[in-house]
Amino acid sequence: MEGIVRFGVSMESKLLKQFDELIEKKNYNNRSEAIRDLIRDFIVENQWEAEDVETIGTITYVFNHEVREINDKLTDMQHKHYKNIISTMHVHLDEHNCIEVMIVKGKAKEIVKIADEIISTRGVKHGKLVMTTTGKNL
Ligand code: NI
């Protein structure tokens, strides 16, 4: 592997034991892969705190489509933010409930604003923003 650096980490044996148990549970093959993922997650979180870095998020939300004007409101919002919203998937869960998963790109602060707008809409029962990354520089 190109540019791979090995480094030693010191920690209490109790902490390492807990880590090893957890990475086994999480299906990691070895400590290195688990540590790489932790570091990537740390970097991604920091990019979100930076607010001005171009990034990616997914907004997942469940709503009752029978609530008055909710479809119009959600559609208006998607048109308003068409530059940020790359794709939306809609699934009818039962006679009343729908789930939508939206992929949003842009600056972290723009994505958070869109998620807040959607999740706070009347009729949206539950919503979550998952922050990820464009994958560049990782
Ligand atoms: Ni539906």
Short mmCIF file of C-alpha atoms and ligand atoms in Angstrom, two decimals:
data_model
loop_
_atom_site.label_atom_id
_atom_site.label_comp_id
_atom_site.label_asym_id
_atom_site.label_seq_id
_atom_site.Cartn_x
_atom_site.Cartn_y
_atom_site.Cartn_z
CA MET A 1 0.00 0.00 0.00
CA GLU A 2 1.26 3.42 -0.97
CA GLY A 3 2.30 5.87 1.74
CA ILE A 4 1.39 3.63 4.65
CA VAL A 5 2.92 4.64 7.97
CA ARG A 6 2.99 2.40 11.04
CA PHE A 7 2.78 3.96 14.45
CA GLY A 8 2.55 2.71 18.00
CA VAL A 9 -0.26 3.61 20.38
CA SER A 10 -0.04 3.28 24.14
CA MET A 11 -3.13 2.80 26.26
CA GLU A 12 -4.37 1.06 29.39
CA SER A 13 -4.95 -2.66 28.89
CA LYS A 14 -8.53 -2.31 30.15
CA LEU A 15 -9.30 0.26 27.47
CA LEU A 16 -7.72 -1.88 24.75
CA LYS A 17 -9.70 -4.91 25.91
CA GLN A 18 -12.96 -2.94 25.59
CA PHE A 19 -11.87 -1.72 22.15
CA ASP A 20 -11.02 -5.24 20.97
CA GLU A 21 -14.37 -6.58 22.18
CA LEU A 22 -16.20 -3.80 20.41
CA ILE A 23 -14.36 -4.11 17.10
CA GLU A 24 -15.03 -7.84 17.08
CA LYS A 25 -18.72 -7.15 17.67
CA LYS A 26 -18.64 -4.56 14.87
CA ASN A 27 -17.05 -7.12 12.54
CA TYR A 28 -13.71 -5.41 11.98
CA ASN A 29 -10.91 -7.72 10.84
CA ASN A 30 -8.25 -5.87 12.77
CA ARG A 31 -7.50 -2.86 14.97
CA SER A 32 -5.95 -0.88 12.13
CA GLU A 33 -9.15 -0.79 10.08
CA ALA A 34 -11.18 0.21 13.13
CA ILE A 35 -8.73 2.97 14.02
CA ARG A 36 -8.71 4.25 10.42
CA ASP A 37 -12.52 4.49 10.50
CA LEU A 38 -12.44 6.33 13.83
CA ILE A 39 -9.93 8.82 12.44
CA ARG A 40 -11.99 9.34 9.26
CA ASP A 41 -15.10 9.93 11.35
CA PHE A 42 -13.17 12.45 13.45
CA ILE A 43 -12.05 14.29 10.29
CA VAL A 44 -15.57 14.26 8.80
CA GLU A 45 -17.08 15.64 12.01
CA ASN A 46 -14.49 18.38 12.00
CA GLN A 47 -15.36 19.27 8.39
CA TRP A 48 -18.98 19.70 9.47
CA GLU A 49 -17.91 21.98 12.30
CA ALA A 50 -15.96 24.05 9.78
CA GLU A 51 -19.35 24.83 8.16
CA ASP A 52 -17.83 26.22 4.96
CA VAL A 53 -16.49 22.95 3.57
CA GLU A 54 -18.49 21.34 0.73
CA THR A 55 -19.95 18.13 2.09
CA ILE A 56 -22.77 15.57 1.84
CA GLY A 57 -25.59 14.55 4.14
CA THR A 58 -28.67 12.37 4.05
CA ILE A 59 -31.95 13.47 5.55
CA THR A 60 -34.35 10.66 6.45
CA TYR A 61 -37.88 11.45 7.58
CA VAL A 62 -41.21 9.74 8.16
CA PHE A 63 -44.45 11.62 7.68
CA ASN A 64 -48.18 11.20 7.37
CA HIS A 65 -49.09 12.23 3.82
CA GLU A 66 -52.68 12.99 4.90
CA VAL A 67 -51.65 15.97 7.03
CA ARG A 68 -53.01 19.07 5.34
CA GLU A 69 -50.69 20.60 2.69
CA ILE A 70 -47.69 18.50 3.76
CA ASN A 71 -46.94 17.23 0.24
CA ASP A 72 -47.08 20.77 -1.17
CA LYS A 73 -44.85 22.07 1.61
CA LEU A 74 -42.26 19.33 1.14
CA THR A 75 -42.30 19.76 -2.64
CA ASP A 76 -41.95 23.55 -2.35
CA MET A 77 -38.97 23.05 -0.04
CA GLN A 78 -37.32 20.67 -2.50
CA HIS A 79 -37.75 23.17 -5.35
CA LYS A 80 -36.41 25.98 -3.18
CA HIS A 81 -33.27 23.96 -2.45
CA TYR A 82 -32.92 22.23 -5.84
CA LYS A 83 -29.25 23.24 -6.03
CA ASN A 84 -28.49 21.27 -2.86
CA ILE A 85 -30.85 18.30 -3.12
CA ILE A 86 -29.33 15.71 -5.43
CA SER A 87 -31.93 12.96 -5.05
CA THR A 88 -34.98 11.96 -3.03
CA MET A 89 -36.43 8.49 -2.62
CA HIS A 90 -40.03 8.11 -1.49
CA VAL A 91 -41.55 4.89 -0.18
CA HIS A 92 -45.19 4.42 0.90
CA LEU A 93 -44.93 2.54 4.20
CA ASP A 94 -48.64 1.88 4.71
CA GLU A 95 -51.98 3.61 3.99
CA HIS A 96 -50.88 6.74 5.90
CA ASN A 97 -47.13 6.88 6.39
CA CYS A 98 -44.34 7.64 3.98
CA ILE A 99 -40.56 7.64 4.29
CA GLU A 100 -38.28 9.86 2.26
CA VAL A 101 -34.49 9.75 2.08
CA MET A 102 -32.83 12.75 0.60
CA ILE A 103 -29.20 13.20 -0.45
CA VAL A 104 -28.09 16.76 0.06
CA LYS A 105 -24.81 18.42 -0.88
CA GLY A 106 -23.45 21.82 -0.05
CA LYS A 107 -21.88 23.62 2.84
CA ALA A 108 -22.57 22.05 6.23
CA LYS A 109 -24.58 25.04 7.44
CA GLU A 110 -26.84 24.89 4.34
CA ILE A 111 -27.48 21.17 4.84
CA VAL A 112 -28.29 21.63 8.53
CA LYS A 113 -30.72 24.43 7.62
CA ILE A 114 -32.54 22.26 5.04
CA ALA A 115 -32.75 19.35 7.52
CA ASP A 116 -34.15 21.63 10.24
CA GLU A 117 -36.71 23.03 7.81
CA ILE A 118 -37.94 19.56 6.78
CA ILE A 119 -37.88 17.89 10.19
CA SER A 120 -39.77 20.76 11.85
CA THR A 121 -42.60 20.63 9.27
CA ARG A 122 -45.99 19.75 10.76
CA GLY A 123 -46.80 16.11 9.98
CA VAL A 124 -43.17 14.97 9.94
CA LYS A 125 -43.15 12.41 12.75
CA HIS A 126 -39.44 11.71 12.92
CA GLY A 127 -36.39 12.86 11.04
CA LYS A 128 -32.63 12.54 11.17
CA LEU A 129 -29.73 14.16 9.41
CA VAL A 130 -26.73 11.93 8.87
CA MET A 131 -23.57 13.81 8.15
CA THR A 132 -21.01 12.28 5.86
CA THR A 133 -18.42 13.51 3.38
CA THR A 134 -17.74 13.97 -0.32
CA GLY A 135 -14.93 11.45 0.24
CA LYS A 136 -12.31 13.83 -1.14
CA ASN A 137 -9.11 14.15 0.91
CA LEU A 138 -9.86 11.09 3.01
NI NI B 1 -46.12 7.91 0.20
#
